[in-house]
Amino acid sequence: MGKPIGIWVALLCFLGCTGQQEQLVWVEDFEDAQPRADRWNFELGNGCPNLCGWGNNELQIYTDHNHTIKDGFLTITAKKEDSLYTSTRITTKDKFKFQYGRVEVRAKLPVGAGVWPAFWLLGSNIDEVGWPLCGEIDVVEYVGREPDMVFNSLHTQSSHGNTINTKKTRIDDIEEGSHVYEANWTPEKIEFSVDGNLLYTYAPEVKTQKTWPFDQPFYMIVNLAIGGNFGGPEIDDAIFPQEFLIDYIKVYQVGDKH
């Protein structure tokens, strides 16, 4: 004989109504005319003199005008202007950082040989300890020279910054329409997903500063690079201009239920 309905309801409520749940702690819907100055920084130029080519032999010069915001979308436009490639890179450094949680971005990728869009996180102690000891979480990277491929990667001191802890996943027609790219970051592991489908998990058995610098706050970066070590040496100038569209960015963290 089954339990009375009231007992089942009480049991389900106990299981589902106690403990902790995800809470939306930060959201960027790009509803303002420009990226909000209290949230975002523009990183300008070619990285020189300290980090020429942005550390990857990238060819673009970042400006504060290769972007628009319209209808709730941030559009970063990569251009070929005379002999120069231009684009935009924004970060939340010193304005927003977080430790652990689920971060997701809904975006539409550019296409063509030479483009390298990315949404990624850097350890907020980078100025003190440098890269890669600060750690890096690449929520999504895409390179136009490899259509239909999505990259999820971690950079740590144990890998000497090389792309060792990584997964390349084929997703047919990933360039069509917008998709949700996600990293779920806990004290034990980091899981990467696209449209809710788990692609890659990083969970080293031994966690030290060299293998797991992910026990500290990180800030976010959105950019569209051109060429470079990962984007590739061959660039199809006929593809420009190319657009990287970002619909929203959301950060969820676990908190006590009220």
XYZ file of N, CA, C and O in Angstrom, residues 9-81:
292
model
N 4.135 14.562 -0.714
C 4.324 15.992 -0.920
C 5.331 16.543 0.085
O 6.235 17.315 -0.247
N 5.192 16.110 1.346
C 6.122 16.580 2.376
C 7.537 16.126 2.089
O 8.500 16.869 2.278
N 7.689 14.863 1.614
C 9.010 14.344 1.302
C 9.647 15.108 0.149
O 10.819 15.491 0.200
N 8.868 15.346 -0.915
C 9.398 16.071 -2.061
C 9.782 17.498 -1.677
O 10.796 18.029 -2.130
N 8.978 18.101 -0.821
C 9.286 19.456 -0.384
C 10.567 19.466 0.440
O 11.412 20.352 0.310
N 10.747 18.448 1.265
C 11.967 18.372 2.068
C 13.197 18.245 1.191
O 14.210 18.892 1.402
N 13.074 17.405 0.144
C 14.210 17.205 -0.751
C 14.470 18.415 -1.629
O 15.605 18.742 -1.934
N 13.409 19.075 -2.061
C 13.576 20.152 -3.036
C 13.532 21.545 -2.457
O 13.911 22.502 -3.120
N 13.055 21.696 -1.214
C 12.849 23.028 -0.661
C 13.853 23.387 0.429
O 13.704 24.397 1.103
N 14.830 22.527 0.678
C 15.847 22.827 1.671
C 17.206 22.871 1.006
O 17.360 22.542 -0.159
N 18.199 23.282 1.783
C 19.549 23.299 1.241
C 19.816 24.566 0.457
O 19.439 25.651 0.864
N 20.432 24.420 -0.716
C 20.886 25.577 -1.462
C 20.391 25.517 -2.893
O 20.055 24.454 -3.408
N 20.378 26.678 -3.530
C 19.982 26.758 -4.922
C 20.815 27.816 -5.629
O 21.424 28.681 -4.994
N 20.822 27.736 -6.951
C 21.527 28.746 -7.733
C 20.793 30.075 -7.682
O 19.569 30.123 -7.731
N 21.567 31.138 -7.607
C 21.006 32.479 -7.655
C 21.752 33.282 -8.706
O 22.975 33.202 -8.807
N 21.021 34.044 -9.484
C 21.626 34.922 -10.478
C 22.241 36.113 -9.746
O 21.539 36.903 -9.124
N 23.569 36.222 -9.804
C 24.250 37.270 -9.048
C 24.756 38.402 -9.937
O 25.089 39.485 -9.433
N 24.835 38.171 -11.246
C 25.328 39.211 -12.157
C 24.799 38.905 -13.547
O 24.834 37.757 -13.999
N 24.296 39.926 -14.217
C 23.798 39.724 -15.581
C 24.116 40.962 -16.412
O 24.015 42.088 -15.941
N 24.538 40.727 -17.633
C 24.777 41.793 -18.609
C 23.891 41.515 -19.815
O 24.099 40.544 -20.541
N 22.887 42.378 -19.994
C 21.950 42.236 -21.113
C 22.250 43.189 -22.259
O 21.548 43.179 -23.264
N 23.258 44.038 -22.082
C 23.644 45.013 -23.105
C 22.445 45.851 -23.550
O 22.088 45.895 -24.727
N 21.842 46.509 -22.574
C 20.694 47.364 -22.834
C 21.082 48.834 -22.952
O 20.251 49.669 -23.310
N 22.335 49.167 -22.611
C 22.787 50.557 -22.703
C 23.428 50.818 -24.063
O 23.766 49.893 -24.802
N 23.613 52.080 -24.369
C 24.162 52.443 -25.677
C 25.616 52.032 -25.827
O 26.102 51.797 -26.934
N 26.326 51.942 -24.692
C 27.726 51.546 -24.682
C 27.942 50.571 -23.520
O 27.165 50.556 -22.568
N 29.000 49.755 -23.571
C 29.325 48.935 -22.402
C 29.474 49.826 -21.170
O 30.173 50.848 -21.214
N 28.816 49.460 -20.097
C 28.781 50.300 -18.902
C 30.178 50.480 -18.315
O 30.908 49.511 -18.082
N 30.535 51.744 -18.035
C 31.875 52.049 -17.540
C 32.116 51.493 -16.148
O 33.273 51.288 -15.757
N 31.053 51.231 -15.393
C 31.237 50.659 -14.064
C 31.392 49.144 -14.105
O 31.622 48.514 -13.067
N 31.296 48.576 -15.309
C 31.424 47.125 -15.463
C 32.564 46.703 -16.384
O 33.159 45.651 -16.193
N 32.823 47.507 -17.401
C 33.704 47.070 -18.478
C 34.849 48.045 -18.709
O 34.691 49.260 -18.602
N 36.004 47.479 -19.068
C 37.162 48.242 -19.529
C 37.417 47.909 -20.996
O 37.247 46.755 -21.415
N 37.851 48.889 -21.759
C 38.373 48.621 -23.099
C 39.881 48.418 -22.991
O 40.576 49.236 -22.375
N 40.381 47.326 -23.559
C 41.824 47.151 -23.691
C 42.189 47.547 -25.115
O 41.602 47.026 -26.077
N 43.148 48.443 -25.251
C 43.418 49.092 -26.530
C 44.800 48.753 -27.067
O 45.705 48.379 -26.326
N 44.935 48.887 -28.389
C 46.231 48.748 -29.028
C 46.593 47.320 -29.373
O 45.736 46.448 -29.514
N 47.899 47.074 -29.492
C 48.394 45.755 -29.892
C 49.112 45.035 -28.758
O 49.803 44.048 -28.979
N 48.946 45.566 -27.536
C 49.559 44.929 -26.372
C 50.947 45.420 -26.034
O 51.467 45.109 -24.959
N 51.585 46.142 -26.954
C 52.940 46.643 -26.717
C 52.918 47.791 -25.710
O 51.911 48.485 -25.597
N 53.993 47.971 -24.958
C 55.286 47.282 -25.077
C 55.404 46.016 -24.235
O 56.347 45.248 -24.417
N 54.471 45.801 -23.326
C 54.628 44.694 -22.377
C 54.198 43.337 -22.923
O 54.733 42.301 -22.529
N 53.213 43.337 -23.851
C 52.652 42.077 -24.323
C 52.309 42.192 -25.801
O 51.159 42.031 -26.208
N 53.302 42.488 -26.602
C 53.066 42.709 -28.032
C 52.370 41.509 -28.664
O 52.721 40.356 -28.378
N 51.391 41.799 -29.520
C 50.612 40.728 -30.126
C 49.746 40.005 -29.117
O 49.273 38.901 -29.377
N 49.565 40.658 -27.943
C 48.747 40.105 -26.855
C 49.223 38.724 -26.422
O 48.451 37.878 -26.006
N 50.536 38.499 -26.574
C 51.142 37.258 -26.113
C 50.968 36.086 -27.050
O 51.468 34.992 -26.778
N 50.252 36.304 -28.172
C 49.950 35.197 -29.087
C 50.270 35.527 -30.538
O 49.787 34.846 -31.440
N 51.037 36.586 -30.766
C 51.343 37.041 -32.129
C 50.084 37.412 -32.910
O 50.030 37.250 -34.133
N 49.082 37.912 -32.190
C 47.845 38.346 -32.854
C 48.116 39.601 -33.682
O 49.015 40.387 -33.377
N 47.310 39.803 -34.721
C 47.576 40.882 -35.659
C 46.694 42.108 -35.467
O 46.987 43.174 -36.012
N 45.602 41.969 -34.717
C 44.655 43.074 -34.620
C 45.113 44.152 -33.645
O 45.874 43.896 -32.715
N 44.618 45.349 -33.916
C 44.720 46.465 -32.977
C 43.337 46.651 -32.367
O 42.331 46.760 -33.088
N 43.267 46.676 -31.042
C 41.987 46.869 -30.381
C 41.682 48.355 -30.242
O 42.554 49.160 -29.882
N 40.434 48.708 -30.512
C 39.975 50.094 -30.417
C 38.784 50.156 -29.460
O 38.297 49.127 -28.981
N 38.309 51.370 -29.228
C 37.096 51.540 -28.429
C 35.889 51.861 -29.310
O 34.880 52.375 -28.833
N 35.992 51.534 -30.614
C 34.880 51.846 -31.505
C 34.559 50.730 -32.507
O 33.734 50.942 -33.397
N 35.174 49.558 -32.380
C 34.825 48.442 -33.271
C 33.670 47.625 -32.685
O 33.694 46.404 -32.681
N 32.665 48.310 -32.208
C 31.546 47.617 -31.584
C 30.303 48.505 -31.628
O 30.400 49.738 -31.764
N 29.150 47.878 -31.511
C 27.883 48.580 -31.354
C 27.028 47.796 -30.376
O 27.255 46.596 -30.153
N 26.057 48.464 -29.788
C 25.030 47.796 -28.996
C 23.682 48.195 -29.577
O 23.360 49.381 -29.673
N 22.914 47.179 -29.979
C 21.608 47.432 -30.585
C 20.701 46.242 -30.318
O 21.128 45.088 -30.434
N 19.463 46.542 -29.920
C 18.457 45.503 -29.669
C 18.939 44.461 -28.667
O 18.622 43.279 -28.782
N 19.732 44.896 -27.677
C 20.180 43.979 -26.640
C 21.345 43.097 -27.028
O 21.669 42.149 -26.306
N 22.014 43.384 -28.137
C 23.178 42.614 -28.576
C 24.407 43.519 -28.615
O 24.351 44.625 -29.171
N 25.498 43.028 -28.031
C 26.795 43.643 -28.259
C 27.390 43.007 -29.508
O 27.523 41.779 -29.583
N 27.731 43.820 -30.480
C 28.352 43.327 -31.708
C 29.773 43.852 -31.793
O 29.995 45.069 -31.858
N 30.739 42.940 -31.752
C 32.143 43.292 -31.968
C 32.468 43.009 -33.432
O 32.255 41.890 -33.911
N 32.966 44.015 -34.119
C 33.231 43.889 -35.548
C 34.729 43.926 -35.821
O 35.410 44.895 -35.466
N 35.228 42.864 -36.430
C 36.623 42.823 -36.883
C 36.673 43.343 -38.313
O 35.881 42.920 -39.163
N 37.622 44.259 -38.578
C 37.719 44.893 -39.886
C 39.147 44.841 -40.415
O 40.098 44.725 -39.651
N 39.247 44.923 -41.724
C 40.540 45.156 -42.374
C 40.479 46.570 -42.930
O 39.682 46.873 -43.828
N 41.270 47.465 -42.339
C 41.256 48.863 -42.729
C 42.633 49.237 -43.242
O 43.584 49.321 -42.463
